[in-house]
Amino acid sequence: MKLLFIADNFPPVVDGVGDYTYHAGKQLAKAGHTVYVICSRKEEIRRFALEEPLLKVLPLISNWDRTAIVTITKLLDEIKPDWVIPQYVPYSYNYYGLPFWFCLLLARLKLKGYRVAVTCHEIFIDLEWKSAKYWPVAVGQRVIAYAIGALADRVIVSIARTRRQLGLLRGKITRIPIGSNIVPVTLSPLRLFELKRQYAPDGEFLFVSFGIRDQEAAVKVIDDLVKEGLPVKLLLLGNLSGAAIQRLNLQIGDLGLENRVVVTGYLPSDRLFEVLSCGNAFILLEEKRGGLTTKSGSLAAAYAAGLPVIGTAGHMTDDFFRNGVNALLAREGDYQTTLENARKIVQDEALRKKLQAGTAETYSNRLSWEKIAESYQAILS
């Protein structure tokens, strides 16, 4: 088939949806399809596109507004794809999160006879009493989301909650989890030994996490385990903001954990996966974000590395996560259970092996880019 993705950003621009488009598109190209990507006109994307052998990347959109409709439809008339696959996030296509023009784009595509499979990474913000001033945005985003869904032939979502939110469209919705935004690499035993010696020179148990999360609770877990006499360390990966680093360093200093918590800062993708793989367990405490979800490419990377996963379950967590099988979960706000889970992971080798087997099985069957591409092909065929 001839497939055409529409996305705001694309590598090397740091953007989760851009990474998703790249990996999914690349895997579909490997499966024999011709894959085009229309994205933002940026010099770094243009340079990257020249070196990309599998995808036909077209960084041509200067502004994501009604003017983009003309550019996109002209390209489609030249390419004549079998499917158009927009990657939808409200704030990617409008500063205020209200891209009404996107409905016009899909209407134009349908009038021209193109089949559309829209991937909804996000659809709308919550309606909350404490944020009543944002209700016009929340309502507008709902109108757009349902209009886009109604116009599309297929709708792809990453979590069960989004499927429920678009319940009236359930007949055309398929759930496909987000894959790892960090490409897995194979580590030799010697390389793994070197990394362990670097980050855990005294044989400490290494918890690994990504820094752009609610990490204060994770640092507190390390503090309590250290007070219990357990030899643990925490590696925080990822490119954190200056303000986040300042908050973390203040907390680490107050607790005297300078030798127990390491903030690595930015690491290249292959190095990032290496450091992730040298950990003994992955901890992700989404205390303010609705719990673990399959929207997270960082979490998928932990599954790709085969690490036992400790996390929190909230209103966005669904039955993809099986407590005690492919994750060890505590309800949001239940710090004592989180601490107990972390303690069990350190002390119970049999539990670690069971969780490792569960994460490996989950990755192989549901989170690898090969499986994600197979899911797309099943929908589009």
mmCIF file of C-alpha atoms in Angstrom:
data_model
loop_
_atom_site.group_PDB
_atom_site.id
_atom_site.type_symbol
_atom_site.label_atom_id
_atom_site.label_comp_id
_atom_site.label_asym_id
_atom_site.label_seq_id
_atom_site.Cartn_x
_atom_site.Cartn_y
_atom_site.Cartn_z
ATOM 1 C CA MET A 1 0.000 0.000 0.000
ATOM 2 C CA LYS A 2 0.876 3.652 -0.303
ATOM 3 C CA LEU A 3 0.554 5.252 3.136
ATOM 4 C CA LEU A 4 0.813 8.923 4.023
ATOM 5 C CA PHE A 5 1.297 10.128 7.601
ATOM 6 C CA ILE A 6 0.578 13.702 8.689
ATOM 7 C CA ALA A 7 2.455 14.893 11.794
ATOM 8 C CA ASP A 8 3.551 18.204 13.251
ATOM 9 C CA ASN A 9 7.150 17.254 14.073
ATOM 10 C CA PHE A 10 9.580 14.563 13.046
ATOM 11 C CA PRO A 11 13.108 13.533 14.108
ATOM 12 C CA PRO A 12 15.542 14.888 14.977
ATOM 13 C CA VAL A 13 13.125 17.347 16.642
ATOM 14 C CA VAL A 14 12.442 15.979 20.148
ATOM 15 C CA ASP A 15 8.753 15.148 20.052
ATOM 16 C CA GLY A 16 6.933 12.015 21.201
ATOM 17 C CA VAL A 17 4.413 12.011 18.343
ATOM 18 C CA GLY A 18 7.187 12.654 15.830
ATOM 19 C CA ASP A 19 9.130 9.679 17.213
ATOM 20 C CA TYR A 20 5.993 7.536 17.004
ATOM 21 C CA THR A 21 5.436 8.531 13.381
ATOM 22 C CA TYR A 22 9.055 7.741 12.546
ATOM 23 C CA HIS A 23 9.138 4.291 14.164
ATOM 24 C CA ALA A 24 5.682 3.196 12.997
ATOM 25 C CA GLY A 25 6.308 4.482 9.479
ATOM 26 C CA LYS A 26 9.726 2.868 9.296
ATOM 27 C CA GLN A 27 8.362 -0.515 10.370
ATOM 28 C CA LEU A 28 5.544 -0.298 7.820
ATOM 29 C CA ALA A 29 8.115 0.551 5.142
ATOM 30 C CA LYS A 30 10.146 -2.504 6.157
ATOM 31 C CA ALA A 31 6.976 -4.551 5.658
ATOM 32 C CA GLY A 32 6.924 -3.488 2.020
ATOM 33 C CA HIS A 33 4.650 -0.424 2.013
ATOM 34 C CA THR A 34 5.580 2.943 0.515
ATOM 35 C CA VAL A 35 5.412 5.465 3.343
ATOM 36 C CA TYR A 36 5.268 9.262 3.028
ATOM 37 C CA VAL A 37 5.311 11.773 5.901
ATOM 38 C CA ILE A 38 4.072 15.364 5.626
ATOM 39 C CA CYS A 39 5.371 17.467 8.537
ATOM 40 C CA SER A 40 6.600 20.909 9.590
ATOM 41 C CA ARG A 41 9.073 22.828 7.476
ATOM 42 C CA LYS A 42 12.167 22.841 9.676
ATOM 43 C CA GLU A 43 15.765 22.776 8.530
ATOM 44 C CA GLU A 44 16.826 20.018 10.927
ATOM 45 C CA ILE A 45 13.994 17.784 9.689
ATOM 46 C CA ARG A 46 14.943 18.511 6.071
ATOM 47 C CA ARG A 47 18.562 17.461 6.725
ATOM 48 C CA PHE A 48 17.411 14.309 8.499
ATOM 49 C CA ALA A 49 15.011 13.487 5.646
ATOM 50 C CA LEU A 50 17.849 13.545 3.113
ATOM 51 C CA GLU A 51 19.570 10.729 5.003
ATOM 52 C CA GLU A 52 16.443 8.618 5.651
ATOM 53 C CA PRO A 53 16.425 5.643 3.238
ATOM 54 C CA LEU A 54 13.041 4.058 4.034
ATOM 55 C CA LEU A 55 10.620 6.979 4.404
ATOM 56 C CA LYS A 56 9.740 9.744 1.971
ATOM 57 C CA VAL A 57 9.695 12.725 4.352
ATOM 58 C CA LEU A 58 8.145 15.974 3.112
ATOM 59 C CA PRO A 59 8.813 18.846 5.579
ATOM 60 C CA LEU A 60 6.641 21.388 3.785
ATOM 61 C CA ILE A 61 4.127 22.882 6.247
ATOM 62 C CA SER A 62 5.034 26.369 7.498
ATOM 63 C CA ASN A 63 1.828 26.966 9.480
ATOM 64 C CA TRP A 64 -0.683 24.443 10.760
ATOM 65 C CA ASP A 65 -3.859 26.289 9.802
ATOM 66 C CA ARG A 66 -6.295 26.472 6.882
ATOM 67 C CA THR A 67 -3.464 27.318 4.507
ATOM 68 C CA ALA A 68 -1.992 23.865 5.156
ATOM 69 C CA ILE A 69 -5.095 22.251 3.641
ATOM 70 C CA VAL A 70 -4.155 23.435 0.144
ATOM 71 C CA THR A 71 -0.564 22.174 0.452
ATOM 72 C CA ILE A 72 -1.638 18.813 1.829
ATOM 73 C CA THR A 73 -4.384 18.162 -0.738
ATOM 74 C CA LYS A 74 -2.087 19.088 -3.650
ATOM 75 C CA LEU A 75 0.499 16.604 -2.399
ATOM 76 C CA LEU A 76 -2.133 13.919 -1.963
ATOM 77 C CA ASP A 77 -3.358 14.437 -5.514
ATOM 78 C CA GLU A 78 0.216 13.796 -6.701
ATOM 79 C CA ILE A 79 0.927 10.836 -4.406
ATOM 80 C CA LYS A 80 -2.551 9.237 -4.446
ATOM 81 C CA PRO A 81 -2.102 7.236 -1.220
ATOM 82 C CA ASP A 82 -4.289 4.286 -0.269
ATOM 83 C CA TRP A 83 -4.574 5.649 3.276
ATOM 84 C CA VAL A 84 -3.961 9.014 4.945
ATOM 85 C CA ILE A 85 -2.920 8.630 8.600
ATOM 86 C CA PRO A 86 -3.036 11.947 10.538
ATOM 87 C CA GLN A 87 -1.416 11.960 13.981
ATOM 88 C CA TYR A 88 -3.774 14.068 16.081
ATOM 89 C CA VAL A 89 -2.925 16.138 19.147
ATOM 90 C CA PRO A 90 -4.992 19.343 19.583
ATOM 91 C CA TYR A 91 -2.077 21.541 20.612
ATOM 92 C CA SER A 92 0.130 20.341 17.741
ATOM 93 C CA TYR A 93 -2.106 22.049 15.204
ATOM 94 C CA ASN A 94 -3.274 25.125 17.109
ATOM 95 C CA TYR A 95 -1.677 27.170 19.883
ATOM 96 C CA TYR A 96 -4.919 27.237 21.875
ATOM 97 C CA GLY A 97 -5.656 23.561 21.287
ATOM 98 C CA LEU A 98 -8.646 24.296 19.036
ATOM 99 C CA PRO A 99 -7.699 23.251 15.478
ATOM 100 C CA PHE A 100 -11.163 23.533 13.924
ATOM 101 C CA TRP A 101 -9.448 23.692 10.539
ATOM 102 C CA PHE A 102 -8.445 20.049 10.993
ATOM 103 C CA CYS A 103 -12.114 19.082 10.573
ATOM 104 C CA LEU A 104 -12.122 20.933 7.247
ATOM 105 C CA LEU A 105 -8.983 19.043 6.198
ATOM 106 C CA LEU A 106 -10.583 15.668 6.876
ATOM 107 C CA ALA A 107 -13.809 16.734 5.160
ATOM 108 C CA ARG A 108 -11.797 17.726 2.073
ATOM 109 C CA LEU A 109 -9.964 14.386 2.104
ATOM 110 C CA LYS A 110 -13.218 12.460 2.302
ATOM 111 C CA LEU A 111 -14.769 14.497 -0.517
ATOM 112 C CA LYS A 112 -11.772 13.566 -2.657
ATOM 113 C CA GLY A 113 -12.296 9.891 -1.859
ATOM 114 C CA TYR A 114 -9.300 9.265 0.382
ATOM 115 C CA ARG A 115 -9.492 6.749 3.197
ATOM 116 C CA VAL A 116 -8.437 8.218 6.546
ATOM 117 C CA ALA A 117 -7.170 6.454 9.682
ATOM 118 C CA VAL A 118 -6.606 9.074 12.378
ATOM 119 C CA THR A 119 -4.353 8.236 15.324
ATOM 120 C CA CYS A 120 -5.549 10.135 18.416
ATOM 121 C CA HIS A 121 -2.665 10.604 20.839
ATOM 122 C CA GLU A 122 -4.685 13.151 22.833
ATOM 123 C CA ILE A 123 -8.203 14.410 22.236
ATOM 124 C CA PHE A 124 -9.399 16.853 24.884
ATOM 125 C CA ILE A 125 -8.722 18.214 28.358
ATOM 126 C CA ASP A 126 -10.909 17.279 31.326
ATOM 127 C CA LEU A 127 -13.934 19.294 32.411
ATOM 128 C CA GLU A 128 -13.156 20.211 36.020
ATOM 129 C CA TRP A 129 -14.920 22.631 38.395
ATOM 130 C CA LYS A 130 -11.588 24.017 39.584
ATOM 131 C CA SER A 131 -10.662 24.879 35.981
ATOM 132 C CA ALA A 132 -13.968 26.323 34.783
ATOM 133 C CA LYS A 133 -12.194 29.026 32.773
ATOM 134 C CA TYR A 134 -10.906 26.301 30.432
ATOM 135 C CA TRP A 135 -14.352 24.853 29.761
ATOM 136 C CA PRO A 136 -14.740 26.626 26.380
ATOM 137 C CA VAL A 137 -11.507 24.956 25.259
ATOM 138 C CA ALA A 138 -12.584 21.598 26.684
ATOM 139 C CA VAL A 139 -15.968 21.771 24.925
ATOM 140 C CA GLY A 140 -14.425 22.952 21.643
ATOM 141 C CA GLN A 141 -11.897 20.132 21.735
ATOM 142 C CA ARG A 142 -14.732 17.630 22.202
ATOM 143 C CA VAL A 143 -16.563 18.993 19.169
ATOM 144 C CA ILE A 144 -13.382 18.696 17.080
ATOM 145 C CA ALA A 145 -12.539 15.195 18.341
ATOM 146 C CA TYR A 146 -16.007 13.812 17.547
ATOM 147 C CA ALA A 147 -16.056 15.532 14.155
ATOM 148 C CA ILE A 148 -12.668 14.093 13.249
ATOM 149 C CA GLY A 149 -13.712 10.667 14.479
ATOM 150 C CA ALA A 150 -16.984 10.796 12.535
ATOM 151 C CA LEU A 151 -15.190 11.770 9.329
ATOM 152 C CA ALA A 152 -12.431 9.172 9.634
ATOM 153 C CA ASP A 153 -12.778 5.594 8.366
ATOM 154 C CA ARG A 154 -10.678 4.258 11.260
ATOM 155 C CA VAL A 155 -9.732 5.740 14.639
ATOM 156 C CA ILE A 156 -6.651 4.521 16.516
ATOM 157 C CA VAL A 157 -6.188 5.215 20.247
ATOM 158 C CA SER A 158 -3.477 4.173 22.675
ATOM 159 C CA ILE A 159 -5.452 3.688 25.901
ATOM 160 C CA ALA A 160 -8.845 2.297 26.899
ATOM 161 C CA ARG A 161 -9.907 5.619 28.466
ATOM 162 C CA THR A 162 -9.739 7.393 25.107
ATOM 163 C CA ARG A 163 -11.826 4.611 23.574
ATOM 164 C CA ARG A 164 -14.450 5.180 26.280
ATOM 165 C CA GLN A 165 -14.359 8.928 25.766
ATOM 166 C CA LEU A 166 -15.101 8.399 22.071
ATOM 167 C CA GLY A 167 -17.693 5.769 22.893
ATOM 168 C CA LEU A 168 -20.191 6.778 20.202
ATOM 169 C CA LEU A 169 -17.559 5.896 17.604
ATOM 170 C CA ARG A 170 -16.627 2.540 19.126
ATOM 171 C CA GLY A 171 -17.344 0.623 15.915
ATOM 172 C CA LYS A 172 -14.386 2.207 14.140
ATOM 173 C CA ILE A 173 -11.943 2.456 17.085
ATOM 174 C CA THR A 174 -8.884 0.212 17.557
ATOM 175 C CA ARG A 175 -6.528 0.404 20.517
ATOM 176 C CA ILE A 176 -2.803 0.207 19.667
ATOM 177 C CA PRO A 177 -0.313 0.950 22.486
ATOM 178 C CA ILE A 178 2.593 3.363 22.029
ATOM 179 C CA GLY A 179 5.948 1.727 21.340
ATOM 180 C CA SER A 180 9.342 2.633 22.743
ATOM 181 C CA ASN A 181 10.682 6.035 21.690
ATOM 182 C CA ILE A 182 14.180 4.723 22.437
ATOM 183 C CA VAL A 183 15.520 2.187 19.951
ATOM 184 C CA PRO A 184 16.590 -1.011 21.764
ATOM 185 C CA VAL A 185 20.245 -1.986 21.359
ATOM 186 C CA THR A 186 21.944 -5.252 22.277
ATOM 187 C CA LEU A 187 24.499 -5.051 25.091
ATOM 188 C CA SER A 188 27.438 -7.419 25.316
ATOM 189 C CA PRO A 189 28.092 -8.961 28.756
ATOM 190 C CA LEU A 190 31.276 -6.875 28.973
ATOM 191 C CA ARG A 191 29.416 -3.620 28.221
ATOM 192 C CA LEU A 192 26.753 -4.467 30.801
ATOM 193 C CA PHE A 193 29.466 -5.205 33.371
ATOM 194 C CA GLU A 194 31.158 -1.865 32.668
ATOM 195 C CA LEU A 195 27.894 0.053 33.121
ATOM 196 C CA LYS A 196 27.065 -1.762 36.356
ATOM 197 C CA ARG A 197 30.522 -0.956 37.662
ATOM 198 C CA GLN A 198 30.079 2.708 36.704
ATOM 199 C CA TYR A 199 26.647 3.238 38.256
ATOM 200 C CA ALA A 200 26.654 0.607 41.017
ATOM 201 C CA PRO A 201 30.327 0.148 41.965
ATOM 202 C CA ASP A 202 29.442 -1.537 45.257
ATOM 203 C CA GLY A 203 26.784 -3.815 43.798
ATOM 204 C CA GLU A 204 23.844 -1.551 44.694
ATOM 205 C CA PHE A 205 20.356 -2.394 43.468
ATOM 206 C CA LEU A 206 19.636 0.085 40.661
ATOM 207 C CA PHE A 207 16.202 1.604 40.232
ATOM 208 C CA VAL A 208 15.915 3.464 36.921
ATOM 209 C CA SER A 209 13.356 6.071 35.880
ATOM 210 C CA PHE A 210 12.829 8.895 33.438
ATOM 211 C CA GLY A 211 13.123 12.351 34.899
ATOM 212 C CA ILE A 212 10.152 14.106 33.306
ATOM 213 C CA ARG A 213 7.746 12.561 35.801
ATOM 214 C CA ASP A 214 6.603 12.996 39.426
ATOM 215 C CA GLN A 215 9.955 12.048 40.887
ATOM 216 C CA GLU A 216 9.713 13.427 44.422
ATOM 217 C CA ALA A 217 7.916 10.225 45.516
ATOM 218 C CA ALA A 218 10.583 8.045 43.859
ATOM 219 C CA VAL A 219 13.354 9.900 45.694
ATOM 220 C CA LYS A 220 11.440 9.468 48.976
ATOM 221 C CA VAL A 221 11.204 5.710 48.299
ATOM 222 C CA ILE A 222 14.995 5.552 47.909
ATOM 223 C CA ASP A 223 15.434 7.546 51.115
ATOM 224 C CA ASP A 224 13.224 5.164 53.102
ATOM 225 C CA LEU A 225 14.906 2.062 51.674
ATOM 226 C CA VAL A 226 18.344 3.475 52.493
ATOM 227 C CA LYS A 227 17.180 4.150 56.061
ATOM 228 C CA GLU A 228 16.158 0.484 56.252
ATOM 229 C CA GLY A 229 19.729 -0.458 55.340
ATOM 230 C CA LEU A 230 19.019 -1.616 51.787
ATOM 231 C CA PRO A 231 21.791 -0.907 49.237
ATOM 232 C CA VAL A 232 19.789 0.949 46.577
ATOM 233 C CA LYS A 233 20.391 3.735 44.068
ATOM 234 C CA LEU A 234 18.179 5.665 41.655
ATOM 235 C CA LEU A 235 19.166 6.729 38.140
ATOM 236 C CA LEU A 236 17.001 9.502 36.689
ATOM 237 C CA LEU A 237 17.334 9.568 32.908
ATOM 238 C CA GLY A 238 16.121 12.180 30.463
ATOM 239 C CA ASN A 239 16.597 15.818 29.586
ATOM 240 C CA LEU A 240 15.108 17.694 32.548
ATOM 241 C CA SER A 241 14.324 21.383 32.696
ATOM 242 C CA GLY A 242 16.511 23.619 34.842
ATOM 243 C CA ALA A 243 13.658 24.156 37.311
ATOM 244 C CA ALA A 244 13.067 20.407 37.675
ATOM 245 C CA ILE A 245 16.755 19.737 38.279
ATOM 246 C CA GLN A 246 16.840 22.495 40.884
ATOM 247 C CA ARG A 247 13.866 21.005 42.762
ATOM 248 C CA LEU A 248 15.328 17.515 42.655
ATOM 249 C CA ASN A 249 18.788 18.636 43.755
ATOM 250 C CA LEU A 250 17.247 20.506 46.668
ATOM 251 C CA GLN A 251 15.321 17.402 47.765
ATOM 252 C CA ILE A 252 18.348 15.141 47.264
ATOM 253 C CA GLY A 253 20.520 17.519 49.303
ATOM 254 C CA ASP A 254 17.983 17.824 52.131
ATOM 255 C CA LEU A 255 17.818 14.018 52.403
ATOM 256 C CA GLY A 256 21.566 13.500 52.052
ATOM 257 C CA LEU A 257 21.162 11.263 48.994
ATOM 258 C CA GLU A 258 23.890 12.762 46.820
ATOM 259 C CA ASN A 259 25.541 9.334 46.475
ATOM 260 C CA ARG A 260 22.255 7.498 46.040
ATOM 261 C CA VAL A 261 20.423 9.458 43.325
ATOM 262 C CA VAL A 262 22.073 10.213 39.976
ATOM 263 C CA VAL A 263 20.525 12.662 37.493
ATOM 264 C CA THR A 264 22.181 11.773 34.183
ATOM 265 C CA GLY A 265 20.845 14.639 32.061
ATOM 266 C CA TYR A 266 20.601 14.305 28.282
ATOM 267 C CA LEU A 267 21.951 11.089 26.769
ATOM 268 C CA PRO A 268 21.889 9.999 23.100
ATOM 269 C CA SER A 269 19.248 7.371 22.306
ATOM 270 C CA ASP A 270 21.567 4.352 22.124
ATOM 271 C CA ARG A 271 23.403 5.353 25.310
ATOM 272 C CA LEU A 272 20.039 5.972 27.008
ATOM 273 C CA PHE A 273 18.898 2.414 26.315
ATOM 274 C CA GLU A 274 22.226 1.029 27.534
ATOM 275 C CA VAL A 275 21.936 2.824 30.867
ATOM 276 C CA LEU A 276 18.289 1.814 31.160
ATOM 277 C CA SER A 277 19.229 -1.821 30.557
ATOM 278 C CA CYS A 278 21.815 -1.876 33.334
ATOM 279 C CA GLY A 279 19.101 -1.222 35.933
ATOM 280 C CA ASN A 280 17.564 -3.889 38.152
ATOM 281 C CA ALA A 281 14.042 -2.411 38.096
ATOM 282 C CA PHE A 282 12.109 0.465 36.518
ATOM 283 C CA ILE A 283 10.084 2.776 38.756
ATOM 284 C CA LEU A 284 7.511 5.236 37.410
ATOM 285 C CA LEU A 285 5.285 6.898 39.987
ATOM 286 C CA GLU A 286 2.706 8.879 38.020
ATOM 287 C CA GLU A 287 1.199 10.515 41.085
ATOM 288 C CA LYS A 288 -0.221 13.519 39.208
ATOM 289 C CA ARG A 289 -0.753 12.120 35.710
ATOM 290 C CA GLY A 290 -3.388 9.403 36.092
ATOM 291 C CA GLY A 291 -1.088 6.422 36.683
ATOM 292 C CA LEU A 292 0.733 4.136 34.259
ATOM 293 C CA THR A 293 -0.581 4.208 30.695
ATOM 294 C CA THR A 294 0.326 2.797 27.304
ATOM 295 C CA LYS A 295 0.661 6.390 26.046
ATOM 296 C CA SER A 296 4.236 6.444 27.364
ATOM 297 C CA GLY A 297 7.102 5.650 25.012
ATOM 298 C CA SER A 298 9.448 5.840 27.998
ATOM 299 C CA LEU A 299 7.515 3.120 29.793
ATOM 300 C CA ALA A 300 7.539 1.015 26.619
ATOM 301 C CA ALA A 301 11.332 1.362 26.635
ATOM 302 C CA ALA A 302 11.451 -0.246 30.081
ATOM 303 C CA TYR A 303 9.432 -3.162 28.720
ATOM 304 C CA ALA A 304 11.814 -3.372 25.760
ATOM 305 C CA ALA A 305 14.711 -3.597 28.230
ATOM 306 C CA GLY A 306 12.937 -6.422 30.092
ATOM 307 C CA LEU A 307 12.957 -4.661 33.462
ATOM 308 C CA PRO A 308 10.469 -5.385 36.250
ATOM 309 C CA VAL A 309 8.169 -2.351 36.463
ATOM 310 C CA ILE A 310 6.920 -0.632 39.636
ATOM 311 C CA GLY A 311 4.280 2.029 39.218
ATOM 312 C CA THR A 312 1.078 3.691 40.289
ATOM 313 C CA ALA A 313 -2.428 2.896 39.068
ATOM 314 C CA GLY A 314 -4.757 5.821 38.453
ATOM 315 C CA HIS A 315 -7.804 6.765 36.417
ATOM 316 C CA MET A 316 -5.894 6.292 33.150
ATOM 317 C CA THR A 317 -4.482 2.853 34.011
ATOM 318 C CA ASP A 318 -6.325 -0.074 32.403
ATOM 319 C CA ASP A 319 -6.171 -3.858 32.197
ATOM 320 C CA PHE A 320 -3.133 -3.806 29.913
ATOM 321 C CA PHE A 321 -1.230 -3.719 33.209
ATOM 322 C CA ARG A 322 -1.640 -6.945 35.216
ATOM 323 C CA ASN A 323 -0.614 -6.395 38.807
ATOM 324 C CA GLY A 324 2.017 -8.916 39.832
ATOM 325 C CA VAL A 325 2.420 -10.180 36.256
ATOM 326 C CA ASN A 326 3.776 -7.373 34.044
ATOM 327 C CA ALA A 327 3.871 -4.590 36.659
ATOM 328 C CA LEU A 328 3.732 -4.122 40.415
ATOM 329 C CA LEU A 329 1.155 -1.450 41.166
ATOM 330 C CA ALA A 330 -0.106 0.687 44.027
ATOM 331 C CA ARG A 331 -3.047 3.055 43.831
ATOM 332 C CA GLU A 332 -2.168 6.716 43.389
ATOM 333 C CA GLY A 333 -1.522 8.298 46.764
ATOM 334 C CA ASP A 334 -0.882 4.941 48.498
ATOM 335 C CA TYR A 335 2.737 5.580 49.361
ATOM 336 C CA GLN A 336 3.044 2.717 51.840
ATOM 337 C CA THR A 337 2.120 0.122 49.221
ATOM 338 C CA THR A 338 4.527 1.744 46.762
ATOM 339 C CA LEU A 339 7.293 1.510 49.352
ATOM 340 C CA GLU A 340 6.372 -2.099 50.102
ATOM 341 C CA ASN A 341 6.470 -2.949 46.396
ATOM 342 C CA ALA A 342 9.917 -1.393 46.041
ATOM 343 C CA ARG A 343 11.130 -3.343 49.074
ATOM 344 C CA LYS A 344 9.768 -6.599 47.605
ATOM 345 C CA ILE A 345 11.522 -5.982 44.299
ATOM 346 C CA VAL A 346 14.851 -5.549 46.057
ATOM 347 C CA GLN A 347 14.486 -8.562 48.349
ATOM 348 C CA ASP A 348 12.464 -11.096 46.343
ATOM 349 C CA GLU A 349 14.423 -12.537 43.423
ATOM 350 C CA ALA A 350 11.606 -14.903 42.423
ATOM 351 C CA LEU A 351 9.212 -11.948 42.105
ATOM 352 C CA ARG A 352 11.740 -10.051 39.983
ATOM 353 C CA LYS A 353 12.100 -12.984 37.610
ATOM 354 C CA LYS A 354 8.326 -13.373 37.336
ATOM 355 C CA LEU A 355 7.915 -9.684 36.495
ATOM 356 C CA GLN A 356 10.816 -9.799 34.034
ATOM 357 C CA ALA A 357 9.128 -12.670 32.217
ATOM 358 C CA GLY A 358 5.882 -10.690 32.186
ATOM 359 C CA THR A 359 7.463 -7.542 30.784
ATOM 360 C CA ALA A 360 9.351 -9.519 28.118
ATOM 361 C CA GLU A 361 6.137 -11.266 27.046
ATOM 362 C CA THR A 362 4.209 -7.979 27.005
ATOM 363 C CA TYR A 363 6.834 -6.279 24.888
ATOM 364 C CA SER A 364 7.106 -9.139 22.421
ATOM 365 C CA ASN A 365 3.360 -9.541 21.945
ATOM 366 C CA ARG A 366 2.070 -5.974 22.200
ATOM 367 C CA LEU A 367 4.695 -3.220 22.395
ATOM 368 C CA SER A 368 7.344 -3.991 19.791
ATOM 369 C CA TRP A 369 7.198 -1.840 16.659
ATOM 370 C CA GLU A 370 6.813 -5.024 14.616
ATOM 371 C CA LYS A 371 3.563 -5.818 16.454
ATOM 372 C CA ILE A 372 2.393 -2.216 16.207
ATOM 373 C CA ALA A 373 2.978 -2.251 12.448
ATOM 374 C CA GLU A 374 1.081 -5.550 12.197
ATOM 375 C CA SER A 375 -1.849 -3.929 14.016
ATOM 376 C CA TYR A 376 -1.840 -1.025 11.575
ATOM 377 C CA GLN A 377 -1.737 -3.400 8.615
ATOM 378 C CA ALA A 378 -4.675 -5.387 10.004
ATOM 379 C CA ILE A 379 -6.738 -2.188 10.248
ATOM 380 C CA LEU A 380 -5.738 -0.780 6.878
ATOM 381 C CA SER A 381 -6.238 -3.977 4.934
#
